Amino acid sequence: MCEDTSVVLVVEDEADLADFFATVLQQEYEVRVALDGTEAVEAYDESVDVALLDRRMPKRRGSKVLTHIRDAPGDCAVAMVTAVGPDFDIIEMGFDDYVRKPVSRDELVSLVERMVRRRQFDDSLRSHYRLARTAALLETQKSSAELAESDEYDRLLAELEATEQELVGSAELSAADVGSLIRDDGSPE
């Protein structure tokens, strides 16, 4: 594999499914497989670009592995690939994407391609995507009444709004900087 090949860590306790993921992905990526949470922590290092995590695994849950990845050095994009439906507990998890099993070959390839692309975005934009994805998941899984009653969901929306404002502010600053460069170049204002 060439040096520019992205590294994908597949964390899945069902060996047949882990093998399927690895077989599909190894055509384009360097793939590591861990069959439980403890193996995942051992297999993870800062060279991992994308991690696909199951939520319910022996020895260490996916949410704990996710916390380990976020706390460790590196810039790994994390997608939860799980049979567990999203609930309000996902708000604090900090994943980049969340996909329900079963996952087709095309869905898997598309998911990893998305994760690799998102790694190129700055932290503010990645944070915005994470929050927006989490809100969208909850909106598809919860009733309007459940969402209205949830303080966690309200905090999520407030945080999403704050990241939106930050992105808009940085975009305006970039436009002002470009305008400043044009004027400094002697071009008309």
mmCIF file of C-alpha atoms in Angstrom:
data_model
loop_
_atom_site.group_PDB
_atom_site.id
_atom_site.type_symbol
_atom_site.label_atom_id
_atom_site.label_comp_id
_atom_site.label_asym_id
_atom_site.label_seq_id
_atom_site.Cartn_x
_atom_site.Cartn_y
_atom_site.Cartn_z
ATOM 1 C CA MET A 1 0.000 0.000 0.000
ATOM 2 C CA CYS A 2 1.229 3.508 -0.673
ATOM 3 C CA GLU A 3 1.977 6.015 2.063
ATOM 4 C CA ASP A 4 -1.136 8.063 1.271
ATOM 5 C CA THR A 5 -3.516 5.145 1.825
ATOM 6 C CA SER A 6 -5.967 5.870 4.632
ATOM 7 C CA VAL A 7 -6.003 3.484 7.579
ATOM 8 C CA VAL A 8 -9.417 2.148 8.666
ATOM 9 C CA LEU A 9 -9.932 0.431 12.012
ATOM 10 C CA VAL A 10 -12.937 -1.918 11.963
ATOM 11 C CA VAL A 11 -14.200 -2.679 15.473
ATOM 12 C CA GLU A 12 -16.874 -5.369 15.276
ATOM 13 C CA ASP A 13 -17.436 -8.358 17.563
ATOM 14 C CA GLU A 14 -19.209 -10.436 14.889
ATOM 15 C CA ALA A 15 -16.230 -12.017 13.097
ATOM 16 C CA ASP A 16 -18.122 -12.666 9.831
ATOM 17 C CA LEU A 17 -19.263 -9.055 9.644
ATOM 18 C CA ALA A 18 -15.784 -7.761 10.515
ATOM 19 C CA ASP A 19 -14.373 -9.944 7.719
ATOM 20 C CA PHE A 20 -16.981 -8.598 5.280
ATOM 21 C CA PHE A 21 -16.084 -4.995 6.177
ATOM 22 C CA ALA A 22 -12.358 -5.739 5.829
ATOM 23 C CA THR A 23 -12.788 -7.523 2.487
ATOM 24 C CA VAL A 24 -14.798 -4.648 1.024
ATOM 25 C CA LEU A 25 -12.496 -1.925 2.332
ATOM 26 C CA GLN A 26 -9.058 -3.474 1.811
ATOM 27 C CA GLN A 27 -9.286 -2.779 -1.914
ATOM 28 C CA GLU A 28 -8.880 0.958 -1.199
ATOM 29 C CA TYR A 29 -7.632 1.233 2.380
ATOM 30 C CA GLU A 30 -5.254 -0.299 4.866
ATOM 31 C CA VAL A 31 -7.612 -2.150 7.223
ATOM 32 C CA ARG A 32 -7.100 -3.242 10.818
ATOM 33 C CA VAL A 33 -9.700 -5.406 12.549
ATOM 34 C CA ALA A 34 -10.475 -5.605 16.261
ATOM 35 C CA LEU A 35 -13.082 -8.075 17.524
ATOM 36 C CA ASP A 36 -13.721 -6.373 20.865
ATOM 37 C CA GLY A 37 -13.195 -3.059 22.597
ATOM 38 C CA THR A 38 -9.939 -4.039 24.270
ATOM 39 C CA GLU A 39 -8.427 -5.112 20.937
ATOM 40 C CA ALA A 40 -9.643 -1.821 19.464
ATOM 41 C CA VAL A 41 -7.789 0.241 22.065
ATOM 42 C CA GLU A 42 -4.649 -1.822 21.421
ATOM 43 C CA ALA A 43 -4.989 -1.492 17.618
ATOM 44 C CA TYR A 44 -5.643 2.254 17.651
ATOM 45 C CA ASP A 45 -2.809 4.701 17.151
ATOM 46 C CA GLU A 46 -2.572 8.124 15.559
ATOM 47 C CA SER A 47 -2.077 6.602 12.094
ATOM 48 C CA VAL A 48 -5.750 5.496 12.064
ATOM 49 C CA ASP A 49 -7.776 7.829 9.848
ATOM 50 C CA VAL A 50 -11.234 6.261 10.202
ATOM 51 C CA ALA A 51 -12.706 3.999 12.871
ATOM 52 C CA LEU A 52 -15.923 2.035 12.392
ATOM 53 C CA LEU A 53 -17.226 1.156 15.860
ATOM 54 C CA ASP A 54 -19.942 -1.181 17.014
ATOM 55 C CA ARG A 55 -21.641 0.084 20.173
ATOM 56 C CA ARG A 56 -22.211 -3.209 21.993
ATOM 57 C CA MET A 57 -19.123 -5.354 22.236
ATOM 58 C CA PRO A 58 -17.498 -7.573 24.820
ATOM 59 C CA LYS A 59 -14.765 -6.253 27.121
ATOM 60 C CA ARG A 60 -15.292 -2.560 26.296
ATOM 61 C CA ARG A 61 -18.308 -0.794 24.821
ATOM 62 C CA GLY A 62 -18.027 1.241 21.639
ATOM 63 C CA SER A 63 -18.705 4.479 23.514
ATOM 64 C CA LYS A 64 -15.668 3.802 25.739
ATOM 65 C CA VAL A 65 -13.502 3.061 22.700
ATOM 66 C CA LEU A 66 -14.752 6.310 21.142
ATOM 67 C CA THR A 67 -13.735 8.227 24.272
ATOM 68 C CA HIS A 68 -10.290 6.610 24.107
ATOM 69 C CA ILE A 69 -9.900 7.625 20.450
ATOM 70 C CA ARG A 70 -10.982 11.210 21.104
ATOM 71 C CA ASP A 71 -8.586 11.503 24.069
ATOM 72 C CA ALA A 72 -5.627 9.940 22.218
ATOM 73 C CA PRO A 73 -3.326 11.738 19.772
ATOM 74 C CA GLY A 74 -4.499 11.730 16.180
ATOM 75 C CA ASP A 75 -7.319 13.029 14.048
ATOM 76 C CA CYS A 76 -9.519 9.999 13.519
ATOM 77 C CA ALA A 77 -13.021 10.247 12.053
ATOM 78 C CA VAL A 78 -15.361 7.857 13.872
ATOM 79 C CA ALA A 79 -18.564 6.282 12.598
ATOM 80 C CA MET A 80 -20.727 4.146 14.840
ATOM 81 C CA VAL A 81 -21.933 1.133 12.827
ATOM 82 C CA THR A 82 -24.415 -0.589 15.070
ATOM 83 C CA ALA A 83 -27.728 -2.357 15.467
ATOM 84 C CA VAL A 84 -28.514 -0.086 18.429
ATOM 85 C CA GLY A 85 -31.021 2.634 17.622
ATOM 86 C CA PRO A 86 -29.957 6.161 18.554
ATOM 87 C CA ASP A 87 -31.303 7.594 21.798
ATOM 88 C CA PHE A 88 -30.559 10.802 23.692
ATOM 89 C CA ASP A 89 -27.358 9.216 25.038
ATOM 90 C CA ILE A 90 -25.728 9.748 21.621
ATOM 91 C CA ILE A 91 -25.592 13.508 22.212
ATOM 92 C CA GLU A 92 -22.508 13.212 24.396
ATOM 93 C CA MET A 93 -20.739 10.588 22.282
ATOM 94 C CA GLY A 94 -19.011 12.802 19.709
ATOM 95 C CA PHE A 95 -19.022 10.490 16.677
ATOM 96 C CA ASP A 96 -18.799 11.772 13.110
ATOM 97 C CA ASP A 97 -21.549 9.543 11.750
ATOM 98 C CA TYR A 98 -23.977 6.874 12.953
ATOM 99 C CA VAL A 99 -25.205 4.069 10.724
ATOM 100 C CA ARG A 100 -27.629 1.277 11.579
ATOM 101 C CA LYS A 101 -26.871 -2.302 10.613
ATOM 102 C CA PRO A 102 -27.270 -4.046 8.287
ATOM 103 C CA VAL A 103 -24.935 -2.069 6.018
ATOM 104 C CA SER A 104 -24.573 -2.874 2.329
ATOM 105 C CA ARG A 105 -21.275 -2.882 0.471
ATOM 106 C CA ASP A 106 -22.146 0.439 -1.221
ATOM 107 C CA GLU A 107 -23.242 2.048 2.060
ATOM 108 C CA LEU A 108 -20.013 0.949 3.723
ATOM 109 C CA VAL A 109 -17.798 2.307 0.947
ATOM 110 C CA SER A 110 -19.757 5.574 0.859
ATOM 111 C CA LEU A 111 -19.515 5.933 4.650
ATOM 112 C CA VAL A 112 -15.737 5.509 4.693
ATOM 113 C CA GLU A 113 -15.296 7.879 1.729
ATOM 114 C CA ARG A 114 -17.351 10.501 3.621
ATOM 115 C CA MET A 115 -15.275 10.019 6.757
ATOM 116 C CA VAL A 116 -12.001 10.390 4.834
ATOM 117 C CA ARG A 117 -13.272 13.605 3.177
ATOM 118 C CA ARG A 118 -14.478 15.093 6.466
ATOM 119 C CA ARG A 119 -11.056 14.640 8.036
ATOM 120 C CA GLN A 120 -9.865 17.371 5.670
ATOM 121 C CA PHE A 121 -12.258 19.947 7.134
ATOM 122 C CA ASP A 122 -11.242 22.259 9.944
ATOM 123 C CA ASP A 123 -12.328 21.514 13.513
ATOM 124 C CA SER A 124 -15.255 23.965 13.478
ATOM 125 C CA LEU A 125 -16.804 22.455 10.380
ATOM 126 C CA ARG A 126 -16.257 18.900 11.637
ATOM 127 C CA SER A 127 -17.873 19.815 14.947
ATOM 128 C CA HIS A 128 -20.825 21.320 13.092
ATOM 129 C CA TYR A 129 -21.255 18.143 11.026
ATOM 130 C CA ARG A 130 -21.133 15.988 14.175
ATOM 131 C CA LEU A 131 -23.777 18.062 15.922
ATOM 132 C CA ALA A 132 -26.000 18.298 12.840
ATOM 133 C CA ARG A 133 -25.778 14.536 12.271
ATOM 134 C CA THR A 134 -26.682 13.847 15.892
ATOM 135 C CA ALA A 135 -29.666 16.211 15.745
ATOM 136 C CA ALA A 136 -30.859 14.661 12.474
ATOM 137 C CA LEU A 137 -30.636 11.153 13.929
ATOM 138 C CA LEU A 138 -32.681 12.106 16.965
ATOM 139 C CA GLU A 139 -35.250 13.897 14.827
ATOM 140 C CA THR A 140 -35.822 10.712 12.832
ATOM 141 C CA GLN A 141 -36.028 8.482 15.931
ATOM 142 C CA LYS A 142 -37.930 10.599 18.454
ATOM 143 C CA SER A 143 -41.353 12.173 18.402
ATOM 144 C CA SER A 144 -41.778 15.938 18.473
ATOM 145 C CA ALA A 145 -43.055 15.644 22.039
ATOM 146 C CA GLU A 146 -39.988 13.662 23.153
ATOM 147 C CA LEU A 147 -37.680 16.208 21.551
ATOM 148 C CA ALA A 148 -39.567 19.119 23.118
ATOM 149 C CA GLU A 149 -39.243 17.554 26.581
ATOM 150 C CA SER A 150 -35.517 16.855 26.299
ATOM 151 C CA ASP A 151 -33.099 19.294 27.918
ATOM 152 C CA GLU A 152 -30.233 17.398 26.241
ATOM 153 C CA TYR A 153 -31.757 18.003 22.821
ATOM 154 C CA ASP A 154 -32.225 21.713 23.618
ATOM 155 C CA ARG A 155 -28.536 21.955 24.584
ATOM 156 C CA LEU A 156 -27.588 20.137 21.375
ATOM 157 C CA LEU A 157 -29.553 22.645 19.277
ATOM 158 C CA ALA A 158 -27.967 25.564 21.147
ATOM 159 C CA GLU A 159 -24.497 24.137 20.531
ATOM 160 C CA LEU A 160 -25.368 23.549 16.872
ATOM 161 C CA GLU A 161 -26.510 27.180 16.555
ATOM 162 C CA ALA A 162 -23.284 28.376 18.192
ATOM 163 C CA THR A 163 -21.120 26.404 15.749
ATOM 164 C CA GLU A 164 -23.204 27.760 12.871
ATOM 165 C CA GLN A 165 -22.566 31.312 14.051
ATOM 166 C CA GLU A 166 -18.856 30.547 14.408
ATOM 167 C CA LEU A 167 -18.743 29.229 10.841
ATOM 168 C CA VAL A 168 -20.638 32.240 9.487
ATOM 169 C CA GLY A 169 -18.312 34.555 11.406
ATOM 170 C CA SER A 170 -15.207 32.865 10.045
ATOM 171 C CA ALA A 171 -16.620 33.002 6.504
ATOM 172 C CA GLU A 172 -17.244 36.748 6.867
ATOM 173 C CA LEU A 173 -13.719 37.224 8.170
ATOM 174 C CA SER A 174 -12.327 35.336 5.209
ATOM 175 C CA ALA A 175 -14.277 37.544 2.809
ATOM 176 C CA ALA A 176 -13.001 40.671 4.607
ATOM 177 C CA ASP A 177 -9.440 39.355 4.427
ATOM 178 C CA VAL A 178 -9.797 38.728 0.698
ATOM 179 C CA GLY A 179 -11.158 42.250 0.218
ATOM 180 C CA SER A 180 -8.229 43.636 2.178
ATOM 181 C CA LEU A 181 -5.763 41.754 -0.016
ATOM 182 C CA ILE A 182 -7.379 43.113 -3.190
ATOM 183 C CA ARG A 183 -7.192 46.696 -1.900
ATOM 184 C CA ASP A 184 -3.552 46.235 -0.800
ATOM 185 C CA ASP A 185 -2.772 45.024 -4.308
ATOM 186 C CA GLY A 186 -3.689 48.438 -5.695
ATOM 187 C CA SER A 187 -6.973 47.294 -7.185
ATOM 188 C CA PRO A 188 -10.016 49.572 -6.828
ATOM 189 C CA GLU A 189 -11.971 49.284 -3.566
#
